[in-house]
Coordinates of C-alpha atoms in Angstrom, one line a residue:
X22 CA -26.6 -65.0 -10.5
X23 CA -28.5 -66.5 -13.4
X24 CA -30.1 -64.2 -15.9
X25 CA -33.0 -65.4 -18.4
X26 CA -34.0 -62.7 -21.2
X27 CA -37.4 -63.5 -22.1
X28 CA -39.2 -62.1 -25.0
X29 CA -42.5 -60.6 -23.7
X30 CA -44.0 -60.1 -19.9
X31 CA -45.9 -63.6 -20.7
X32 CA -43.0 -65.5 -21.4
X33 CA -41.3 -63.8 -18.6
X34 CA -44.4 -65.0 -16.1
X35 CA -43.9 -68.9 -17.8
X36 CA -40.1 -68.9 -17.3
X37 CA -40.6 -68.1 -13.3
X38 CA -43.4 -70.2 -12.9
X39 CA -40.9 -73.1 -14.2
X40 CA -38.7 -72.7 -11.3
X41 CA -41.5 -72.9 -9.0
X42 CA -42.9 -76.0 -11.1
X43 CA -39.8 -77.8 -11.2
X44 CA -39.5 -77.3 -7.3
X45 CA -42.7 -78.7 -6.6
X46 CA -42.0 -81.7 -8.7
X47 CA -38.5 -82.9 -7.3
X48 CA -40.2 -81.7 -3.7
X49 CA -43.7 -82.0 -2.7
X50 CA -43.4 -80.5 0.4
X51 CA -41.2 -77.6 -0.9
X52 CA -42.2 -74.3 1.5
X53 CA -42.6 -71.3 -0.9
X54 CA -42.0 -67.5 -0.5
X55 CA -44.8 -65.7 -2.2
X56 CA -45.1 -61.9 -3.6
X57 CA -48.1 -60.3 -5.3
X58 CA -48.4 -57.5 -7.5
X59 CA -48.0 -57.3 -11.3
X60 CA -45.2 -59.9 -11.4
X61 CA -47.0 -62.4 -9.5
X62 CA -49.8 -62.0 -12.0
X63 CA -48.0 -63.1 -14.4
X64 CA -46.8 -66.5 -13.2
X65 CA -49.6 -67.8 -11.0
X66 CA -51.9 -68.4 -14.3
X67 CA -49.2 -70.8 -15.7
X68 CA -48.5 -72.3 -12.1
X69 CA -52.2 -73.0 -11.9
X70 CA -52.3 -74.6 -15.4
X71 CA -49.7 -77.0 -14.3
X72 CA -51.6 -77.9 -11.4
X73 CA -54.8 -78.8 -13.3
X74 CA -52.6 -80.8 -16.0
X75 CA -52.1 -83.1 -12.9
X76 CA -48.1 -82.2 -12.8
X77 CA -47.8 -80.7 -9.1
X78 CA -49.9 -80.5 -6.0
X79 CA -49.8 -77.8 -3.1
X80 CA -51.3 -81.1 -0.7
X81 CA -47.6 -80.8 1.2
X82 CA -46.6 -77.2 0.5
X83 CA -46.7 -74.4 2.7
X84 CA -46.1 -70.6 1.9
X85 CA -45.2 -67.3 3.1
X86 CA -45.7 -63.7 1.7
X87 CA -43.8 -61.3 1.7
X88 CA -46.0 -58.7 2.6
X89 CA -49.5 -57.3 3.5
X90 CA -51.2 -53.7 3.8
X91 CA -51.1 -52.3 7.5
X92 CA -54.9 -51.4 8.2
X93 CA -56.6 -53.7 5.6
X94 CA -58.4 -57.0 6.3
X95 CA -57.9 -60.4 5.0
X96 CA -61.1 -60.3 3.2
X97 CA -60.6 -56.6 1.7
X98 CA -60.4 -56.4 -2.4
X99 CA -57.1 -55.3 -1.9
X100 CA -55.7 -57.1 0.5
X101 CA -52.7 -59.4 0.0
X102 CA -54.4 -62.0 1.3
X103 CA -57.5 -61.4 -0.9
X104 CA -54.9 -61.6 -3.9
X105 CA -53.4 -64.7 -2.9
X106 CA -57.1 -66.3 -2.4
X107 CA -58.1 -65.3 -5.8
X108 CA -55.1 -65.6 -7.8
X109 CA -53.4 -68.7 -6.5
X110 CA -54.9 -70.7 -3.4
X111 CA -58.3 -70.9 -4.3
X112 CA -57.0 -72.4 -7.7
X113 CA -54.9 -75.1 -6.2
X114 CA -55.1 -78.1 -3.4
X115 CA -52.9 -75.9 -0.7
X116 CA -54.9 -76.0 2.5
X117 CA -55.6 -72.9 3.5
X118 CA -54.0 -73.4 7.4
X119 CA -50.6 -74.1 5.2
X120 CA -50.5 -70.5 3.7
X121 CA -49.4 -67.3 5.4
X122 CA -49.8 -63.7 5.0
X123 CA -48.9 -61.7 7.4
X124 CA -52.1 -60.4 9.6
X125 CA -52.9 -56.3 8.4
X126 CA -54.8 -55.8 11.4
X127 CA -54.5 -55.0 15.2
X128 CA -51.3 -55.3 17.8
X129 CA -48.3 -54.0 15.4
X130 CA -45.9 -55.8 17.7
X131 CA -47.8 -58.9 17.6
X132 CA -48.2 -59.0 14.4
X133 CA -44.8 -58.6 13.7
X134 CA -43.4 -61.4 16.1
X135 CA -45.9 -63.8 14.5
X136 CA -44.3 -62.9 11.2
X137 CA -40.6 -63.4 12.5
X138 CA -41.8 -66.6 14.6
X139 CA -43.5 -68.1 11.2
X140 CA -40.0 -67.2 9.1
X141 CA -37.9 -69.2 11.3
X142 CA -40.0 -71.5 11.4
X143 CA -40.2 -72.3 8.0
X144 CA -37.0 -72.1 6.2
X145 CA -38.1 -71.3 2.1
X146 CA -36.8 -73.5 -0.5
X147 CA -37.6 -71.0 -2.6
X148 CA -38.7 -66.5 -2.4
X149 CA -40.5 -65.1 -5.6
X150 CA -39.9 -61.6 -6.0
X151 CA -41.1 -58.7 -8.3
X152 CA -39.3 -55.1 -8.0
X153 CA -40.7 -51.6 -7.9
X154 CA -39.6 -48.9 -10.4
X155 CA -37.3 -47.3 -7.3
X156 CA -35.8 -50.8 -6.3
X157 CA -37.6 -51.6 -3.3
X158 CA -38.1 -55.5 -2.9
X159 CA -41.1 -56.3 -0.7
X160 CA -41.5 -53.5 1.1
X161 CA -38.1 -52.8 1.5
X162 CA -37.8 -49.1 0.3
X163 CA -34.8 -47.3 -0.5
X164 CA -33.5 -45.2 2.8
X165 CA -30.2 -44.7 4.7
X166 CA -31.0 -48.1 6.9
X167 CA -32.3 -51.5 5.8
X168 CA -33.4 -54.1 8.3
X169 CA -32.7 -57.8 8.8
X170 CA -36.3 -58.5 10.6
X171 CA -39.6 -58.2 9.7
X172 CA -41.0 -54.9 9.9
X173 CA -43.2 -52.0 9.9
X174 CA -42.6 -49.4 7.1
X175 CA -44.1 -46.3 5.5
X176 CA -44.1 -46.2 1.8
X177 CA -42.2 -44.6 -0.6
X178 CA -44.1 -42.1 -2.6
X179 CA -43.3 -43.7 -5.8
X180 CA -44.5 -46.8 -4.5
X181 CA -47.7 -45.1 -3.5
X182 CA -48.1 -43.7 -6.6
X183 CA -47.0 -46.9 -8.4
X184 CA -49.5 -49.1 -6.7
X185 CA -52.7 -46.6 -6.9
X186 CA -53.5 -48.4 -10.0
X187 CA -55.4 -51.1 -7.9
X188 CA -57.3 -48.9 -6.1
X189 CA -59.9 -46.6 -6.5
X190 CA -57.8 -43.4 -6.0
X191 CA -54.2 -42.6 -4.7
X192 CA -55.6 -41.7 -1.3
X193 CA -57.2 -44.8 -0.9
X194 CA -53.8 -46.2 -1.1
X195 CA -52.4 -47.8 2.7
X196 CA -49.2 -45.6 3.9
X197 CA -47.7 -48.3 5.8
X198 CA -47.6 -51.8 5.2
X199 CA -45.8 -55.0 7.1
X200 CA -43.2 -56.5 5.3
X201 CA -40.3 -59.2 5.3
X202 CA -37.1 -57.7 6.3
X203 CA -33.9 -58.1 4.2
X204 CA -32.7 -60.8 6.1
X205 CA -35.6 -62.7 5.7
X206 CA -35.5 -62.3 1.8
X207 CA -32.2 -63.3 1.8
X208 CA -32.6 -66.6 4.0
X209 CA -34.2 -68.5 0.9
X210 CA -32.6 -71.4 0.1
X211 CA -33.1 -69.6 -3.8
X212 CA -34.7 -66.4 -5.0
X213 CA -36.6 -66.0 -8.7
X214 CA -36.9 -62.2 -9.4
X215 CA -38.7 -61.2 -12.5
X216 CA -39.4 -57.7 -14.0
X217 CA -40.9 -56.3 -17.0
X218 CA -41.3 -52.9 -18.5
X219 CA -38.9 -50.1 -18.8
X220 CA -39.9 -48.5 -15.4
X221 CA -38.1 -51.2 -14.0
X222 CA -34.7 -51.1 -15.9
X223 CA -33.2 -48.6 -14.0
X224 CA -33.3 -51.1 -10.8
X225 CA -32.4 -53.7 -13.0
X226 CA -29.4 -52.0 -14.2
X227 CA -28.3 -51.5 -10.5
X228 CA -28.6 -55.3 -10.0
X229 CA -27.2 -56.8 -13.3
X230 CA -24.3 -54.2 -14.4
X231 CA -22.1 -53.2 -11.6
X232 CA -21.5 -55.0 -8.5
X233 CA -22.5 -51.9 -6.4
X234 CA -24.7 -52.9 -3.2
X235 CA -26.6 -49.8 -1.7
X236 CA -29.6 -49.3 0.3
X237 CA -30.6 -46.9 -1.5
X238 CA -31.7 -49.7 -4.1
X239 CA -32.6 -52.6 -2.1
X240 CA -32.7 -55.1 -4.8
X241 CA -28.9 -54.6 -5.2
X242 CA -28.6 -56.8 -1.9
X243 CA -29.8 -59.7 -4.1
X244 CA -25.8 -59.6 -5.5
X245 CA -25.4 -61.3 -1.3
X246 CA -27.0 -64.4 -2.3
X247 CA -25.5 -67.4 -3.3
X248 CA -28.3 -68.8 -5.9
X249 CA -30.6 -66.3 -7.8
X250 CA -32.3 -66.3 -11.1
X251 CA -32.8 -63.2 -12.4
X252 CA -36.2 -63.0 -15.3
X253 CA -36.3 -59.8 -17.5
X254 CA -37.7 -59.0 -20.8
X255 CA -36.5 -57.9 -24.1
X256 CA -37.2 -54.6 -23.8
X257 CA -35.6 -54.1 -20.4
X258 CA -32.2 -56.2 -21.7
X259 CA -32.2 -54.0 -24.5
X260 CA -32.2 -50.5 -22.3
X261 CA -29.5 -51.6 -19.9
X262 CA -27.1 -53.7 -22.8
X263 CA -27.5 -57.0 -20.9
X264 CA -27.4 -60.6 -22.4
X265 CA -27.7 -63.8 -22.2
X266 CA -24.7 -65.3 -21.4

């Protein structure tokens, strides 16, 4: 496990876009594991910058997210899919047939095998991930069981709470969302995590200082994997006495 110590949420966005950057260059037709949220806010902007400089192109690539809202549709404000349009795809030359998020709408079942179908289908060079304050990775949230497959899940009420922020009101909030399973995030070739803020250094501390693997912090199953880079800021290195090594 690498670790880079970044000095501010910025920096931390430019140091995992530069894994993804670097990717794309040495492999045009690289197939990328997505994530949204605050993280991913912080990286698309400088991913999109290299693509306008000319230095990468999305022609070959193809995508999958990590997760999407059960009950919302594609073109709803808060959508997953919405997020990825606006903050990344409709930015870049990926066509639009060569991304996928997994379908918030209709036949649960259905919607799950197509997710399962599409990861073994298309092995990932490389799975971006954020983290949530309670360790939950996708929508993977802390309970007695974790699962290999996609899924089905209910959401933590810290994760409710945490993602409210985007929407109107906490009620407004989805209570169940699709999500890639454990097993999926953990078939990338190589996994980025970044997190910022102190609300994430408790999980952080799970996955950087002890080599404790529970399911009752899901990120701590990143400790499996044979190749990941792990981005934090100051502030978070400083709570949990980590460093650069």
């Amino acid at each position: 496990m690498k670790l880079i110590i970044a000095k501010d949420p910025n920096t931390v966005g430019k140091k995992v876009a530069t894994e993804i950057i670097n990717l794309l260059k040495q492999k045009e037709d690289a197939i990328l594991g997505l994530a949204t949220g605050g993280t991913a806010e912080l990286v698309y902007p400088h991913i999109i910058k290299s693509h306008k400089k000319g230095d990468i192109s999305f022609k070959k690539v193809k995508t999958v997210n990590l997760d999407e809202y059960k009950g919302l549709e594609g073109s709803h404000f808060q959508s997953y899919r919405y997020f990825m349009d606006n903050n990344l795809f409709n930015h870049v030359d990926i066509p639009k047939k060569n991304t996928f998020v997994p379908n918030g709408i209709g036949d649960t079942e259905a919607n799950l095998k197509e997710f399962n179908d599409k990861l073994k289908k298309l092995p990932r060079d490389l799975q971006l991930l954020g983290v949530g304050p309670n360790g939950h990775i996708a929508f993977n949230e802390p309970d007695e069981v974790l699962h290999s497959d996609a899924l089905c899940v209910k959401l933590d009420e810290k994760t409710i709470k945490a993602n409210s922020r985007y929407f109107d009101s906490e009620k407004d909030v989805p209570r169940e969302a699709f999500s890639m399973g454990m097993g999926g995030i953990l078939k990338a070739k190589k996994i980025v995590i970044a997190a910022t803020g102190l609300s994430k250094a408790d999980a952080m501390e799970q996955l950087l200082t002890n080599d404790n693997i529970t399911t009752k912090c899901p990120v701590t199953f990143l400790k499996l994997h044979p190749d990941v880079v792990v981005v934090i800021d100051e502030e978070i290195a400083q709570k949990i006495g980590v460093s650069k090594k």
